[in-house]
Amino acid sequence: RSEDTVEWKLCTKKAQKGRNAGECNELNLANKGLEGTIPSAIARIKNLQLLDLSGNKLQGPIPPTIGEDPRFRHLQILKLNDNQLTGNIPSSFGMLTNCHTLILAGNKLSGEVPLGFQANNGIRADIQKLDLSGNQLTGPIPAAIGHFDNLKVLNLSNNMFSVGFNLHAHLAQLDNLRVCDVSGNQFHPPADCQR
């Protein structure tokens, strides 16, 4: 076992036992060859602000406990990109009100973006970077994205989204948006990020 795998297990083991895992405020295990599923107990780590599990071989659904458990509400950065995660984006992500970076790109996530992204007290309050590219997400792009006032980077490319609203009008409201990519979707008529 590598040191990284041991760190992963120690943090989740403390969380399962209900102990304060404050020393795990930042859990960065990117590109460490981790396999298996993300344990639901990860959400019990108190005051976790950064969780980066990108570039591993993690499979299965994202546990809905990420977002549901109040101990996880301090999360600011969540990077689960470039794994083999499947299933829907949990609606509980709408409760991550302090999250400013959400990167789920390069997985096999499917279904529609959850309504939790549209809640008045949801994730949109602070989100600055939202990358859902390279998945199998369907349905309309939520119109609420046009109200993500602090959004600087939006990448929804290479999914199966349909527009569902006036994309250009909503993007025009995002004064801070610097990078935008919605290419490789199923827009009829075609749409892009031009504002």
XYZ file of N, CA and C in Angstrom, residues 87-195:
327
model
N -23.435 7.100 -13.144
C -24.651 7.522 -12.466
C -24.882 9.008 -12.615
N -25.810 9.517 -11.828
C -26.196 10.928 -11.886
C -25.319 11.781 -10.981
N -25.301 13.084 -11.261
C -24.715 14.036 -10.327
C -25.695 14.125 -9.161
N -25.248 13.884 -7.945
C -26.181 13.912 -6.809
C -26.860 15.274 -6.657
N -28.144 15.264 -6.404
C -28.866 16.518 -6.185
C -28.359 17.218 -4.929
N -27.741 16.465 -4.025
C -27.204 17.048 -2.792
C -26.076 18.035 -3.069
N -25.494 18.018 -4.271
C -24.445 18.978 -4.612
C -24.969 20.407 -4.540
N -26.271 20.576 -4.681
C -26.863 21.900 -4.556
C -26.707 22.488 -3.169
N -26.376 21.636 -2.189
C -26.199 22.102 -0.816
C -24.766 22.520 -0.514
N -23.875 22.372 -1.484
C -22.478 22.759 -1.282
C -22.341 24.259 -1.530
N -22.877 25.045 -0.642
C -22.997 26.485 -0.865
C -21.678 27.234 -0.792
N -20.620 26.621 -0.254
C -19.310 27.266 -0.210
C -18.385 26.829 -1.339
N -18.868 25.929 -2.177
C -18.039 25.375 -3.247
C -17.851 26.405 -4.365
N -16.602 26.731 -4.671
C -16.336 27.647 -5.781
C -15.723 26.944 -6.985
N -15.275 25.692 -6.824
C -14.712 24.924 -7.936
C -15.305 23.522 -7.922
N -15.999 23.168 -8.983
C -16.590 21.839 -9.122
C -16.182 21.280 -10.477
N -15.339 20.244 -10.445
C -14.834 19.649 -11.679
C -15.173 18.156 -11.667
N -16.059 17.772 -12.571
C -16.496 16.379 -12.700
C -16.208 15.840 -14.102
N -15.369 16.519 -14.848
C -15.097 16.199 -16.249
C -14.460 14.820 -16.418
N -14.653 14.245 -17.613
C -13.953 13.026 -17.975
C -14.369 11.798 -17.198
N -15.652 11.671 -16.942
C -16.196 10.478 -16.305
C -17.260 9.878 -17.220
N -18.148 9.095 -16.662
C -19.263 8.505 -17.418
C -20.581 8.878 -16.752
N -20.634 10.092 -16.226
C -21.845 10.549 -15.548
C -22.956 10.752 -16.565
N -24.182 10.453 -16.159
C -25.323 10.522 -17.076
C -26.502 11.210 -16.399
N -27.580 11.362 -17.160
C -28.772 12.007 -16.623
C -28.686 13.517 -16.749
N -29.666 14.187 -16.163
C -29.730 15.644 -16.230
C -29.002 16.279 -15.048
N -28.590 17.515 -15.230
C -28.006 18.273 -14.130
C -29.120 18.464 -13.098
N -28.868 18.143 -11.840
C -29.954 18.145 -10.844
C -30.524 19.524 -10.563
N -31.770 19.519 -10.119
C -32.450 20.759 -9.788
C -31.786 21.491 -8.631
N -30.998 20.790 -7.817
C -30.290 21.427 -6.715
C -29.406 22.573 -7.165
N -28.984 22.531 -8.434
C -28.180 23.610 -8.978
C -29.019 24.865 -9.172
N -30.330 24.723 -9.106
C -31.205 25.852 -9.368
C -31.797 26.449 -8.101
N -31.511 25.847 -6.971
C -32.099 26.354 -5.723
C -31.534 27.733 -5.397
N -32.348 28.574 -4.825
C -31.914 29.930 -4.467
C -30.753 29.929 -3.486
N -30.682 28.926 -2.628
C -29.595 28.856 -1.658
C -28.602 27.769 -2.027
N -28.560 27.400 -3.282
C -27.717 26.298 -3.712
C -26.309 26.700 -4.086
N -25.670 25.808 -4.821
C -24.265 25.911 -5.160
C -23.937 27.206 -5.904
N -24.890 27.780 -6.556
C -24.605 28.922 -7.412
C -24.085 30.146 -6.677
N -24.212 30.163 -5.373
C -23.810 31.345 -4.615
C -22.346 31.718 -4.845
N -21.450 30.750 -4.884
C -20.028 31.045 -4.973
C -19.318 30.399 -6.158
N -19.995 29.613 -6.944
C -19.307 28.831 -7.971
C -18.572 29.740 -8.955
N -17.273 29.447 -9.150
C -16.441 30.205 -10.080
C -15.988 29.350 -11.252
N -15.838 28.052 -11.005
C -15.416 27.139 -12.067
C -16.307 25.909 -12.039
N -16.989 25.666 -13.151
C -17.876 24.514 -13.290
C -17.486 23.775 -14.560
N -16.965 22.563 -14.402
C -16.527 21.756 -15.546
C -17.194 20.390 -15.468
N -18.158 20.181 -16.348
C -18.878 18.905 -16.443
C -18.587 18.226 -17.775
N -17.547 18.655 -18.475
C -17.260 18.190 -19.830
C -16.914 16.703 -19.876
N -17.094 16.124 -21.076
C -16.672 14.758 -21.309
C -17.408 13.715 -20.521
N -18.707 13.912 -20.348
C -19.559 12.925 -19.698
C -20.668 12.522 -20.666
N -21.743 11.980 -20.154
C -22.885 11.586 -20.971
C -24.146 12.263 -20.435
N -23.999 13.506 -20.017
C -25.112 14.256 -19.424
C -26.107 14.667 -20.505
N -27.385 14.622 -20.151
C -28.458 14.870 -21.116
C -29.383 15.970 -20.619
N -30.392 16.236 -21.421
C -31.414 17.196 -21.029
C -30.961 18.619 -21.257
N -31.754 19.561 -20.782
C -31.408 20.971 -20.989
C -30.302 21.432 -20.042
N -29.540 22.411 -20.491
C -28.612 23.100 -19.598
C -29.488 23.937 -18.671
N -29.324 23.823 -17.361
C -30.194 24.584 -16.454
C -30.077 26.089 -16.687
N -31.202 26.730 -16.837
C -31.216 28.181 -17.039
C -30.583 28.912 -15.873
N -30.581 28.285 -14.692
C -30.013 28.923 -13.503
C -28.537 29.235 -13.660
N -27.851 28.554 -14.593
C -26.433 28.847 -14.812
C -26.257 30.319 -15.174
N -27.254 30.909 -15.787
C -27.207 32.330 -16.111
C -27.223 33.235 -14.893
N -27.435 32.655 -13.721
C -27.454 33.428 -12.476
C -26.243 33.133 -11.591
N -25.277 32.381 -12.115
C -24.061 32.083 -11.358
C -23.148 33.301 -11.484
N -23.414 34.316 -10.707
C -22.794 35.630 -10.879
C -21.275 35.633 -10.834
N -20.673 34.715 -10.088
C -19.221 34.691 -9.936
C -18.527 33.743 -10.905
N -19.285 33.120 -11.801
C -18.737 32.110 -12.699
C -17.707 32.708 -13.649
N -16.503 32.104 -13.653
C -15.424 32.535 -14.545
C -15.142 31.505 -15.631
N -15.310 30.215 -15.300
C -15.025 29.130 -16.237
C -16.235 28.204 -16.285
N -16.755 27.992 -17.494
C -17.885 27.085 -17.706
C -17.535 26.152 -18.851
N -17.434 24.868 -18.561
C -17.160 23.879 -19.608
C -18.198 22.769 -19.513
N -19.087 22.752 -20.485
C -20.133 21.727 -20.581
C -19.970 20.917 -21.865
N -18.800 20.993 -22.479
C -18.572 20.379 -23.786
C -18.622 18.854 -23.738
N -18.880 18.281 -24.921
C -18.837 16.838 -25.132
C -19.742 16.057 -24.185
N -20.992 16.485 -24.156
C -22.059 15.773 -23.476
C -23.190 15.586 -24.485
N -24.390 15.401 -24.008
C -25.552 15.268 -24.888
C -26.628 16.274 -24.489
N -26.195 17.464 -24.074
C -27.124 18.508 -23.665
C -27.916 19.038 -24.855
N -29.151 19.440 -24.568
C -29.926 20.273 -25.478
C -29.961 21.647 -24.818
N -30.212 22.694 -25.556
C -30.110 24.034 -24.979
C -31.182 24.256 -23.930
N -32.449 24.242 -24.304
C -33.523 24.378 -23.336
C -33.838 25.799 -22.926
N -33.017 26.762 -23.289
C -33.271 28.168 -22.975
C -32.389 29.004 -23.895
N -32.548 30.291 -23.854
C -31.753 31.182 -24.690
C -30.348 31.293 -24.100
N -29.468 30.441 -24.570
C -28.117 30.352 -24.020
C -27.387 31.693 -24.090
N -27.453 32.344 -25.230
C -26.723 33.609 -25.392
C -27.219 34.667 -24.414
N -28.510 34.771 -24.227
C -29.059 35.779 -23.316
C -28.623 35.522 -21.879
N -28.593 34.250 -21.489
C -28.200 33.922 -20.116
C -26.709 34.124 -19.898
N -25.888 33.759 -20.888
C -24.449 33.952 -20.741
C -24.092 35.436 -20.714
N -24.885 36.248 -21.395
C -24.627 37.684 -21.425
C -24.726 38.304 -20.036
N -25.429 37.630 -19.121
C -25.583 38.138 -17.754
C -24.355 37.859 -16.887
N -23.457 37.008 -17.393
C -22.313 36.574 -16.592
C -21.107 37.459 -16.878
N -21.015 38.550 -16.166
C -19.964 39.543 -16.398
C -18.564 39.007 -16.123
N -18.432 38.032 -15.248
C -17.106 37.511 -14.882
C -16.655 36.336 -15.736
N -17.516 35.827 -16.621
C -17.193 34.646 -17.421
C -16.045 34.946 -18.378
N -14.970 34.150 -18.285
C -13.788 34.337 -19.131
C -13.572 33.176 -20.089
N -13.932 31.963 -19.657
C -13.742 30.761 -20.475
C -15.067 30.027 -20.532
N -15.486 29.705 -21.757
C -16.763 29.000 -21.932
C -16.654 28.047 -23.100
N -17.111 26.811 -22.902
C -17.119 25.818 -23.978
C -18.368 24.954 -23.820
N -19.231 25.002 -24.815
C -20.429 24.152 -24.836
C -20.463 23.310 -26.107
N -19.317 23.173 -26.775
C -19.239 22.428 -28.036
C -19.462 20.936 -27.801
N -19.780 20.231 -28.887
C -19.922 18.784 -28.816
C -21.163 18.305 -28.097
N -22.242 19.097 -28.168
C -23.510 18.700 -27.587
C -24.549 18.522 -28.701
N -25.781 18.356 -28.342
C -26.839 18.099 -29.325
C -27.782 19.279 -29.420
N -27.223 20.451 -29.664
C -28.027 21.655 -29.756
C -28.665 21.784 -31.131
N -29.966 22.004 -31.149
C -30.707 22.241 -32.389
C -31.585 23.472 -32.179
N -31.312 24.595 -32.765
C -30.183 24.849 -33.662
C -28.884 24.906 -32.889
N -27.760 24.818 -33.600
C -26.464 24.870 -32.927
C -26.314 26.111 -32.061
N -25.597 25.972 -30.950
C -25.376 27.102 -30.043
C -23.911 27.095 -29.608
N -23.433 28.255 -29.241
C -22.081 28.366 -28.739
C -22.061 29.400 -27.617
N -20.881 29.760 -27.196
C -20.732 30.673 -26.060
C -20.674 32.141 -26.471
N -20.872 32.432 -27.740
C -20.813 33.840 -28.167
C -21.846 34.642 -27.413
N -21.429 35.805 -26.926
C -22.344 36.651 -26.154
C -22.575 37.960 -26.872
